[in-house]
């Protein structure tokens, strides 16, 4: 079974609209990372959350980690064509590893398409 | 800083051929990783090296070997390529100070097709 579930799998949004992507686990997430991947390219680090209830923002993107540290959301406000791509959440599933010293567990990704 | 670099960017192999994927980082990071990305499967960890001189298996190590050549370089070898190894391979590195919160930085990927 997938330890990290991302939803939705794909999302088509009209330019200027807001959207939310979710990442959920049945286990505690000791570090939660959001990455963006443009088609055919590598992963670009967006944000990292560690503490329950933590929220971080960068430009029009806000990421939150719930109090139980089992769910994270990524919210994009007033979407733009530059936001299109694949959004991946990755997590430390062990409290004993840092930066996933034994690797991160990833969700399957959310494909975001922005319609003009 | 180039960050994490990977070579080659693209490769086509025939079944049974061998090859080595190269990865190097210039961030003085301790830990390095190899992942593969397949449609519908997300990224899965193949092998990792928590520090120079150590390597460990990840989720999907069968058919692969790795070498942590020095602190900068971590290579992935396919001894006898199989069509099931057709994938996009990503190398990553992190500082790993021993605490949660060390970010992994990724290379641009190697797109491998095995015929």
Coordinates of N, CA and C in Angstrom, one line a residue:
Chain A
X1 N 0.9 -1.2 0.0 CA 0.0 0.0 0.0 C 0.9 1.2 0.0
X2 N 0.4 2.3 -0.6 CA 1.1 3.5 -0.7 C 1.2 4.2 0.7
X3 N 2.4 4.6 1.1 CA 2.4 5.2 2.5 C 2.0 6.6 2.4
X4 N 2.3 7.3 1.2 CA 1.9 8.7 1.1 C 0.9 8.8 -0.1
X5 N -0.3 9.3 0.2 CA -1.3 9.4 -0.8 C -1.4 10.9 -1.2
X6 N -1.3 11.1 -2.5 CA -1.5 12.5 -3.0 C -2.9 12.6 -3.7
X7 N -3.5 13.7 -3.5 CA -4.8 13.9 -4.3 C -4.9 15.4 -4.6
X8 N -5.5 15.7 -5.7 CA -5.9 14.7 -6.8 C -4.7 14.3 -7.6
X9 N -4.9 13.3 -8.4 CA -3.8 12.8 -9.3 C -3.5 13.8 -10.3
X10 N -4.6 14.5 -10.8 CA -4.4 15.5 -11.8 C -5.4 16.6 -11.6
X11 N -5.1 17.8 -12.1 CA -5.9 19.0 -11.8 C -5.8 19.9 -12.9
X12 N -6.9 20.3 -13.5 CA -6.9 21.4 -14.5 C -7.6 22.6 -14.0
X13 N -6.9 23.7 -13.9 CA -7.4 24.9 -13.3 C -7.3 26.1 -14.3
X14 N -8.3 26.9 -14.2 CA -8.2 28.1 -15.1 C -7.2 29.1 -14.5
X15 N -6.5 29.7 -15.3 CA -5.5 30.7 -14.8 C -6.2 31.8 -13.9
X16 N -5.6 32.1 -12.8 CA -6.2 33.0 -11.9 C -6.9 32.4 -10.7
X17 N -7.3 31.1 -10.9 CA -8.0 30.4 -9.8 C -7.1 29.9 -8.8
X18 N -7.6 29.6 -7.6 CA -6.9 29.0 -6.5 C -7.0 27.5 -6.6
X19 N -6.1 26.8 -6.0 CA -6.1 25.3 -6.0 C -5.4 24.8 -4.7
X20 N -5.8 23.5 -4.4 CA -5.1 22.9 -3.2 C -4.8 21.4 -3.6
X21 N -3.6 21.0 -3.2 CA -3.1 19.6 -3.4 C -2.9 19.1 -2.0
X22 N -3.3 17.8 -1.8 CA -3.2 17.2 -0.5 C -2.2 16.0 -0.5
X23 N -1.6 15.8 0.6 CA -0.7 14.7 0.8 C -1.0 14.1 2.2
X24 N -1.4 12.8 2.2 CA -1.9 12.2 3.5 C -1.2 10.9 3.8
X25 N -1.0 10.6 5.0 CA -0.4 9.4 5.5 C -1.1 8.9 6.7
X26 N -1.0 7.6 6.9 CA -1.6 7.0 8.1 C -0.5 7.0 9.2
X27 N 0.7 7.4 8.9 CA 1.8 7.4 9.8 C 2.2 8.8 10.1
X28 N 3.0 9.0 11.1 CA 3.5 10.3 11.5 C 4.6 10.7 10.4
X29 N 4.5 11.9 10.0 CA 5.5 12.5 9.1 C 6.5 13.3 9.8
X30 N 7.7 12.9 9.9 CA 8.7 13.6 10.7 C 9.4 14.8 9.9
X31 N 9.2 14.8 8.6 CA 9.7 15.9 7.8 C 8.9 15.8 6.5
X32 N 8.3 16.8 6.1 CA 7.4 16.8 4.9 C 8.0 17.8 3.9
X33 N 8.3 17.3 2.7 CA 8.9 18.1 1.7 C 8.0 18.2 0.5
X34 N 7.9 19.4 -0.1 CA 7.2 19.6 -1.3 C 8.2 20.0 -2.4
X35 N 8.0 19.3 -3.6 CA 8.9 19.5 -4.7 C 7.9 19.8 -5.9
X36 N 8.5 20.5 -6.9 CA 7.8 20.7 -8.2 C 8.7 20.1 -9.3
X37 N 8.1 19.5 -10.2 CA 8.9 18.9 -11.3 C 8.2 19.4 -12.6
X38 N 9.0 20.0 -13.5 CA 8.5 20.3 -14.8 C 8.7 19.1 -15.7
X39 N 7.8 19.0 -16.6 CA 7.8 17.8 -17.4 C 9.2 17.6 -18.1
X40 N 9.8 16.4 -17.9 CA 11.1 16.0 -18.4 C 12.3 16.6 -17.7
X41 N 12.0 17.2 -16.5 CA 13.1 17.8 -15.8 C 13.2 17.2 -14.4
X42 N 14.2 17.7 -13.6 CA 14.4 17.3 -12.3 C 13.4 17.9 -11.3
X43 N 13.6 17.6 -10.0 CA 12.8 18.1 -8.9 C 13.4 19.3 -8.4
X44 N 12.5 20.3 -8.2 CA 12.9 21.6 -7.6 C 12.3 21.7 -6.2
X45 N 13.1 21.9 -5.2 CA 12.6 22.0 -3.8 C 11.8 23.2 -3.6
X46 N 10.6 23.1 -3.0 CA 9.7 24.2 -2.7 C 9.8 24.6 -1.2
X47 N 9.4 23.6 -0.4 CA 9.3 23.9 1.0 C 9.4 22.6 1.9
X48 N 9.8 22.8 3.1 CA 9.9 21.7 4.1 C 9.2 22.1 5.4
X49 N 8.4 21.2 5.9 CA 7.6 21.4 7.1 C 8.0 20.3 8.1
X50 N 8.1 20.7 9.4 CA 8.5 19.7 10.4 C 7.6 19.7 11.5
X51 N 7.1 20.8 12.0 CA 6.3 20.8 13.2 C 4.8 20.8 12.9
X52 N 4.1 20.1 13.8 CA 2.6 20.1 13.7 C 2.1 21.5 13.7
X53 N 1.2 21.8 12.7 CA 0.6 23.1 12.6 C 1.4 24.1 11.9
X54 N 2.6 23.7 11.4 CA 3.5 24.6 10.7 C 2.9 25.0 9.4
X55 N 3.2 26.3 9.0 CA 2.7 26.8 7.7 C 3.8 27.7 7.2
X56 N 4.1 27.5 5.9 CA 5.1 28.3 5.2 C 4.6 28.8 3.9
X57 N 5.0 30.0 3.5 CA 4.6 30.6 2.2 C 5.8 31.1 1.4
X58 N 5.7 31.0 0.2 CA 6.7 31.5 -0.7 C 5.9 32.0 -2.0
X59 N 6.0 33.3 -2.2 CA 5.2 33.9 -3.3 C 3.8 33.5 -3.2
X60 N 3.2 32.8 -4.1 CA 1.8 32.5 -4.1 C 1.5 31.1 -3.6
X61 N 2.5 30.4 -3.1 CA 2.4 29.0 -2.6 C 2.5 28.9 -1.1
X62 N 1.5 28.3 -0.5 CA 1.5 28.1 0.9 C 1.3 26.6 1.2
X63 N 2.2 26.1 2.1 CA 2.1 24.7 2.5 C 1.9 24.6 4.0
X64 N 1.0 23.7 4.4 CA 0.7 23.5 5.8 C 0.9 22.0 6.2
X65 N 1.2 21.8 7.5 CA 1.3 20.5 8.0 C 0.3 20.4 9.2
X66 N -0.6 19.4 9.2 CA -1.6 19.5 10.3 C -0.9 19.1 11.7
X67 N -1.7 19.4 12.7 CA -1.2 19.2 14.1 C -0.8 17.8 14.3
X68 N -1.4 16.8 13.7 CA -1.1 15.4 14.0 C 0.1 15.0 13.1
X69 N 0.6 15.8 12.2 CA 1.7 15.5 11.3 C 1.4 14.3 10.5
X70 N 0.2 14.2 10.0 CA -0.2 13.1 9.1 C -0.7 13.6 7.7
X71 N -0.9 14.9 7.6 CA -1.5 15.5 6.4 C -0.9 16.8 6.1
X72 N -0.6 17.0 4.8 CA -0.1 18.3 4.4 C -0.9 18.8 3.2
X73 N -1.0 20.1 3.1 CA -1.6 20.7 1.9 C -0.8 21.7 1.3
X74 N -0.9 21.8 0.0 CA -0.2 22.9 -0.8 C -1.2 23.7 -1.5
X75 N -1.2 25.0 -1.2 CA -2.3 25.9 -1.8 C -1.6 26.9 -2.7
X76 N -2.1 27.0 -3.9 CA -1.6 28.0 -4.8 C -2.7 29.1 -5.0
X77 N -2.4 30.3 -4.8 CA -3.3 31.4 -5.0 C -3.1 32.1 -6.3
X78 N -4.2 32.4 -7.0 CA -4.2 33.1 -8.3 C -3.2 32.4 -9.2
X79 N -3.5 31.2 -9.6 CA -2.6 30.4 -10.4 C -2.1 31.1 -11.7
X80 N -0.9 30.7 -12.1 CA -0.3 31.3 -13.3 C 0.2 30.1 -14.2
X81 N 0.4 30.3 -15.4 CA 1.0 29.2 -16.3 C 2.3 28.7 -15.7
X82 N 3.1 29.5 -15.1 CA 4.4 29.0 -14.5 C 4.2 28.0 -13.4
X83 N 3.0 27.9 -12.9 CA 2.7 26.9 -11.8 C 2.5 25.5 -12.4
X84 N 2.3 25.4 -13.6 CA 2.0 24.1 -14.2 C 3.2 23.1 -14.0
X85 N 2.9 21.9 -13.8 CA 3.9 20.9 -13.6 C 3.4 19.8 -12.7
X86 N 4.4 19.0 -12.2 CA 4.0 17.9 -11.3 C 4.5 18.2 -9.9
X87 N 3.6 18.2 -8.9 CA 3.9 18.5 -7.6 C 4.0 17.2 -6.8
X88 N 5.1 17.0 -6.1 CA 5.4 15.8 -5.4 C 5.6 16.1 -3.9
X89 N 5.0 15.3 -3.0 CA 5.3 15.4 -1.6 C 6.2 14.2 -1.3
X90 N 7.2 14.5 -0.4 CA 8.1 13.5 0.1 C 8.2 13.6 1.6
X91 N 8.4 12.5 2.3 CA 8.4 12.6 3.7 C 9.5 11.6 4.3
X92 N 10.0 12.1 5.5 CA 10.8 11.3 6.4 C 9.8 10.5 7.2
X93 N 9.8 9.2 7.1 CA 8.9 8.3 7.8 C 9.5 7.8 9.1
X94 N 10.7 8.2 9.3 CA 11.4 7.7 10.6 C 11.9 8.9 11.3
X95 N 11.7 8.9 12.6 CA 12.1 10.0 13.5 C 13.7 9.9 13.7
X96 N 14.3 8.8 13.2 CA 15.7 8.7 13.5 C 16.6 9.1 12.3
X97 N 16.0 9.4 11.2 CA 16.7 9.8 10.0 C 16.5 11.3 9.8
X98 N 17.6 12.0 9.3 CA 17.5 13.4 9.0 C 17.6 13.6 7.5
X99 N 16.7 14.4 7.0 CA 16.7 14.6 5.5 C 16.4 13.3 4.8
X100 N 15.8 12.3 5.5 CA 15.6 11.0 5.0 C 17.0 10.4 4.7
X101 N 17.8 10.4 5.7 CA 19.2 9.8 5.5 C 19.1 8.4 4.9
X102 N 18.0 7.8 5.2 CA 17.7 6.5 4.5 C 16.7 6.7 3.4
X103 N 16.6 7.9 2.9 CA 15.7 8.1 1.7 C 14.4 8.6 2.1
X104 N 13.8 9.4 1.2 CA 12.4 9.9 1.4 C 11.4 9.0 0.8
X105 N 10.2 8.9 1.4 CA 9.1 8.3 0.7 C 8.3 9.3 0.0
X106 N 7.9 9.0 -1.3 CA 7.2 10.0 -2.1 C 5.8 9.5 -2.4
X107 N 4.9 10.5 -2.6 CA 3.6 10.3 -3.2 C 3.8 10.1 -4.7
X108 N 2.7 9.8 -5.4 CA 2.8 9.6 -6.8 C 2.7 10.9 -7.6
X109 N 2.5 12.0 -7.0 CA 2.5 13.2 -7.7 C 1.1 13.7 -8.1
X110 N 1.0 15.0 -8.3 CA -0.2 15.6 -8.8 C 0.2 16.4 -10.1
X111 N -0.5 16.1 -11.2 CA -0.2 16.8 -12.4 C -1.1 18.0 -12.5
X112 N -0.5 19.2 -12.5 CA -1.3 20.4 -12.6 C -1.2 21.1 -13.9
X113 N -2.3 21.4 -14.5 CA -2.4 22.0 -15.8 C -3.1 23.3 -15.6
X114 N -2.6 24.4 -16.1 CA -3.2 25.7 -16.0 C -3.7 26.1 -17.3
X115 N -5.0 26.3 -17.4 CA -5.7 26.8 -18.7 C -5.7 28.3 -18.7
X116 N -5.3 28.8 -19.9 CA -5.4 30.3 -20.0 C -6.8 30.8 -20.1
Chain B
X1 N 27.8 27.3 -8.2 CA 27.6 25.9 -7.9 C 26.7 25.2 -8.8
X2 N 27.1 24.0 -9.3 CA 26.3 23.3 -10.3 C 25.2 22.5 -9.5
X3 N 25.4 22.2 -8.2 CA 24.5 21.4 -7.5 C 24.7 20.0 -7.7
X4 N 23.7 19.3 -8.2 CA 23.8 17.8 -8.5 C 23.8 17.6 -10.0
X5 N 24.8 17.0 -10.5 CA 24.9 16.8 -11.9 C 24.8 15.3 -12.2
X6 N 24.2 14.9 -13.3 CA 24.1 13.5 -13.7 C 24.5 13.4 -15.2
X7 N 25.1 12.2 -15.4 CA 25.5 11.9 -16.8 C 25.2 10.4 -17.0
X8 N 24.8 10.0 -18.2 CA 24.3 10.8 -19.3 C 22.9 11.3 -19.0
X9 N 22.3 12.2 -19.9 CA 21.0 12.6 -19.7 C 20.0 11.6 -20.4
X10 N 20.4 11.0 -21.4 CA 19.6 10.0 -22.1 C 20.5 8.8 -22.5
X11 N 19.9 7.6 -22.4 CA 20.6 6.4 -22.8 C 19.6 5.4 -23.3
X12 N 20.0 4.7 -24.4 CA 19.3 3.5 -24.8 C 20.2 2.3 -24.8
X13 N 19.7 1.3 -24.2 CA 20.5 0.0 -24.0 C 19.7 -1.1 -24.6
X14 N 20.4 -2.2 -25.0 CA 19.8 -3.4 -25.3 C 19.8 -4.3 -24.1
X15 N 18.8 -5.2 -24.0 CA 18.7 -6.2 -22.9 C 20.0 -6.9 -22.8
X16 N 20.5 -6.9 -21.5 CA 21.8 -7.6 -21.2 C 23.0 -6.7 -21.2
X17 N 22.9 -5.6 -21.8 CA 24.1 -4.6 -21.8 C 24.2 -4.1 -20.4
X18 N 25.4 -3.6 -20.1 CA 25.7 -2.9 -18.8 C 26.0 -1.5 -19.0
X19 N 25.8 -0.7 -17.9 CA 26.2 0.7 -18.0 C 26.2 1.3 -16.6
X20 N 26.9 2.4 -16.4 CA 27.0 3.1 -15.2 C 26.5 4.5 -15.3
X21 N 25.6 4.9 -14.4 CA 25.0 6.2 -14.3 C 25.9 7.0 -13.3
X22 N 26.3 8.2 -13.8 CA 27.2 9.0 -12.9 C 26.4 10.1 -12.2
X23 N 26.9 10.4 -11.0 CA 26.2 11.5 -10.2 C 27.3 12.1 -9.4
X24 N 27.3 13.5 -9.4 CA 28.3 14.2 -8.6 C 27.6 15.4 -8.0
X25 N 28.0 15.8 -6.8 CA 27.5 17.0 -6.2 C 28.6 17.8 -5.6
X26 N 28.4 19.2 -5.7 CA 29.5 20.1 -5.3 C 29.1 20.9 -4.1
X27 N 28.1 20.3 -3.3 CA 27.6 21.1 -2.1 C 28.2 20.5 -0.8
X28 N 29.2 19.7 -0.9 CA 29.9 19.1 0.2 C 28.9 18.3 1.1
X29 N 27.9 17.7 0.5 CA 26.9 16.9 1.2 C 27.4 15.5 1.6
X30 N 26.9 15.1 2.8 CA 27.3 13.8 3.3 C 26.5 12.6 2.6
X31 N 25.2 12.8 2.4 CA 24.4 11.7 2.0 C 24.0 11.9 0.5
X32 N 24.0 10.7 -0.2 CA 23.6 10.7 -1.6 C 22.6 9.6 -1.9
X33 N 21.8 9.7 -2.9 CA 20.7 8.8 -3.1 C 20.5 8.5 -4.6
X34 N 20.0 7.4 -4.9 CA 19.5 7.1 -6.3 C 18.0 6.7 -6.2
X35 N 17.2 7.3 -7.0 CA 15.8 7.0 -7.1 C 15.5 6.7 -8.5
X36 N 14.4 5.9 -8.7 CA 13.8 5.8 -10.1 C 12.4 6.3 -10.1
X37 N 12.0 6.9 -11.2 CA 10.6 7.4 -11.3 C 9.9 6.7 -12.5
X38 N 8.8 6.1 -12.2 CA 8.0 5.4 -13.2 C 6.6 5.9 -13.2
X39 N 6.0 5.9 -14.3 CA 4.6 6.4 -14.4 C 3.7 5.7 -13.4
X40 N 2.9 6.4 -12.6 CA 2.0 5.8 -11.7 C 2.6 5.2 -10.5
X41 N 4.0 5.3 -10.3 CA 4.6 4.7 -9.2 C 5.3 5.8 -8.3
X42 N 5.5 7.0 -8.8 CA 6.2 8.0 -8.0 C 7.7 7.6 -8.0
X43 N 8.4 8.3 -7.1 CA 9.8 8.0 -7.0 C 10.0 6.9 -5.9
X44 N 10.9 6.0 -6.3 CA 11.3 4.9 -5.3 C 12.8 4.9 -5.1
X45 N 13.2 4.7 -3.9 CA 14.6 4.7 -3.6 C 15.2 3.4 -4.0
X46 N 16.3 3.5 -4.7 CA 17.1 2.3 -5.1 C 18.2 1.9 -4.1
X47 N 19.1 2.9 -3.9 CA 20.2 2.8 -3.0 C 20.5 4.1 -2.4
X48 N 21.1 4.1 -1.2 CA 21.5 5.4 -0.7 C 22.9 5.2 0.0
X49 N 23.5 6.4 0.2 CA 24.8 6.4 0.9 C 24.7 7.5 2.0
X50 N 24.5 7.1 3.2 CA 24.4 8.1 4.3 C 25.6 8.9 4.5
X51 N 26.7 8.3 4.3 CA 28.0 9.0 4.4 C 29.0 8.3 3.5
X52 N 30.2 9.0 3.3 CA 31.2 8.4 2.5 C 31.7 7.1 3.1
X53 N 31.8 6.1 2.2 CA 32.2 4.8 2.7 C 31.1 3.8 3.1
X54 N 29.8 4.3 3.0 CA 28.7 3.4 3.4 C 27.7 3.5 2.2
X55 N 27.1 2.3 2.0 CA 25.9 2.3 1.1 C 24.9 1.3 1.6
X56 N 23.6 1.6 1.3 CA 22.6 0.7 1.8 C 21.5 0.6 0.8
X57 N 20.8 -0.6 0.8 CA 19.7 -0.8 -0.1 C 18.5 0.0 0.3
X58 N 17.8 0.4 -0.8 CA 16.5 1.1 -0.6 C 15.3 0.2 -0.9
X59 N 14.3 0.7 -1.4 CA 13.1 -0.1 -1.7 C 13.2 -1.0 -2.8
X60 N 13.9 -0.6 -3.9 CA 14.0 -1.5 -5.1 C 15.4 -1.7 -5.6
X61 N 16.3 -2.4 -4.8 CA 17.7 -2.5 -5.2 C 18.0 -3.6 -6.2
X62 N 17.1 -4.5 -6.4 CA 17.5 -5.7 -7.3 C 17.9 -5.2 -8.7
X63 N 19.0 -5.8 -9.2 CA 19.5 -5.5 -10.5 C 20.4 -4.3 -10.6
X64 N 20.7 -3.7 -9.4 CA 21.6 -2.5 -9.4 C 22.7 -2.7 -8.4
X65 N 23.8 -2.0 -8.7 CA 24.9 -1.9 -7.7 C 25.3 -0.4 -7.6
X66 N 25.9 0.0 -6.5 CA 26.3 1.4 -6.4 C 27.7 1.4 -5.9
X67 N 28.3 2.6 -6.1 CA 29.7 2.9 -5.6 C 29.7 4.3 -5.1
X68 N 30.1 4.5 -3.9 CA 30.3 5.9 -3.4 C 31.8 6.1 -3.6
X69 N 32.2 6.7 -4.7 CA 33.6 6.8 -5.1 C 34.4 7.7 -4.1
X70 N 33.7 8.8 -3.7 CA 34.3 9.7 -2.8 C 33.1 10.6 -2.3
X71 N 33.4 11.6 -1.5 CA 32.3 12.4 -1.0 C 31.4 13.0 -2.1
X72 N 32.0 13.3 -3.2 CA 31.3 14.0 -4.3 C 30.5 13.1 -5.2
X73 N 31.0 11.9 -5.4 CA 30.4 11.1 -6.5 C 29.8 9.8 -6.0
X74 N 28.6 9.4 -6.6 CA 27.9 8.3 -6.3 C 27.3 7.7 -7.6
X75 N 27.8 6.5 -8.0 CA 27.4 5.9 -9.3 C 26.5 4.8 -9.1
X76 N 25.7 4.6 -10.1 CA 24.7 3.5 -10.1 C 25.0 2.6 -11.3
X77 N 25.2 1.3 -11.1 CA 25.5 0.4 -12.2 C 24.4 -0.6 -12.4
X78 N 24.1 -0.8 -13.7 CA 23.2 -1.9 -14.2 C 24.1 -2.9 -14.8
X79 N 24.2 -4.1 -14.2 CA 25.1 -5.1 -14.7 C 24.6 -5.8 -16.0
X80 N 23.3 -6.0 -16.0 CA 22.7 -6.7 -17.1 C 21.3 -6.1 -17.3
X81 N 21.2 -5.1 -18.1 CA 19.9 -4.3 -18.2 C 18.8 -5.1 -18.7
X82 N 17.6 -4.8 -18.1 CA 16.4 -5.5 -18.4 C 15.3 -4.4 -18.8
X83 N 14.3 -4.8 -19.7 CA 13.3 -3.8 -20.0 C 12.6 -3.2 -18.8
X84 N 12.5 -4.0 -17.7 CA 11.9 -3.4 -16.5 C 12.6 -2.3 -15.9
X85 N 13.9 -2.1 -16.3 CA 14.7 -1.0 -15.8 C 14.6 0.3 -16.6
X86 N 13.7 0.2 -17.6 CA 13.4 1.5 -18.3 C 12.7 2.4 -17.4
X87 N 13.3 3.6 -17.2 CA 12.8 4.5 -16.2 C 13.6 5.8 -16.3
X88 N 13.2 6.7 -15.4 CA 14.0 8.0 -15.3 C 14.7 7.9 -13.9
X89 N 16.0 8.0 -13.9 CA 16.8 7.9 -12.7 C 17.2 9.2 -12.2
X90 N 17.0 9.4 -10.9 CA 17.4 10.7 -10.3 C 18.4 10.4 -9.2
X91 N 19.4 11.3 -9.1 CA 20.3 11.3 -8.0 C 20.0 12.5 -7.2
X92 N 20.2 12.3 -5.9 CA 19.9 13.4 -4.9 C 21.0 13.4 -3.9
X93 N 21.2 14.6 -3.2 CA 22.1 14.6 -2.1 C 21.5 15.5 -1.0
X94 N 22.0 15.2 0.2 CA 21.6 16.1 1.4 C 22.7 16.2 2.3
X95 N 22.7 17.2 3.1 CA 23.8 17.5 4.1 C 23.8 16.4 5.1
X96 N 22.6 16.1 5.6 CA 22.4 15.1 6.7 C 23.3 15.5 7.9
X97 N 22.7 16.3 8.7 CA 23.4 16.7 10.0 C 23.0 15.7 11.1
X98 N 22.1 14.8 10.8 CA 21.6 13.8 11.8 C 20.3 14.2 12.3
X99 N 19.7 15.3 11.9 CA 18.4 15.7 12.4 C 17.4 15.8 11.3
X100 N 16.2 15.7 11.6 CA 15.1 15.8 10.6 C 15.2 17.2 10.1
X101 N 15.0 17.3 8.8 CA 14.9 18.6 8.2 C 16.0 19.0 7.2
X102 N 16.8 18.0 6.9 CA 17.9 18.2 5.9 C 17.3 18.0 4.5
X103 N 17.3 19.0 3.7 CA 16.6 18.9 2.4 C 17.4 18.1 1.4
X104 N 16.7 17.3 0.6 CA 17.4 16.6 -0.5 C 17.3 17.4 -1.8
X105 N 18.4 17.6 -2.5 CA 18.5 18.3 -3.7 C 18.7 17.3 -4.9
X106 N 17.9 17.5 -5.9 CA 17.9 16.5 -7.0 C 18.7 17.0 -8.3
X107 N 19.2 16.0 -9.0 CA 19.8 16.2 -10.3 C 18.7 16.3 -11.3
X108 N 19.1 16.5 -12.6 CA 18.1 16.6 -13.7 C 17.6 15.3 -14.2
X109 N 18.2 14.2 -13.8 CA 17.7 12.9 -14.2 C 18.4 12.3 -15.4
X110 N 18.4 11.0 -15.5 CA 18.8 10.2 -16.7 C 17.7 9.4 -17.2
X111 N 17.3 9.6 -18.4 CA 16.2 8.9 -19.1 C 16.8 7.6 -19.8
X112 N 16.5 6.5 -19.2 CA 17.0 5.2 -19.7 C 15.9 4.4 -20.3
X113 N 16.2 3.9 -21.5 CA 15.3 3.0 -22.2 C 16.1 1.7 -22.5
X114 N 15.5 0.6 -22.1 CA 16.1 -0.7 -22.3 C 15.2 -1.5 -23.3
X115 N 15.8 -1.8 -24.5 CA 15.0 -2.5 -25.5 C 15.1 -4.0 -25.4

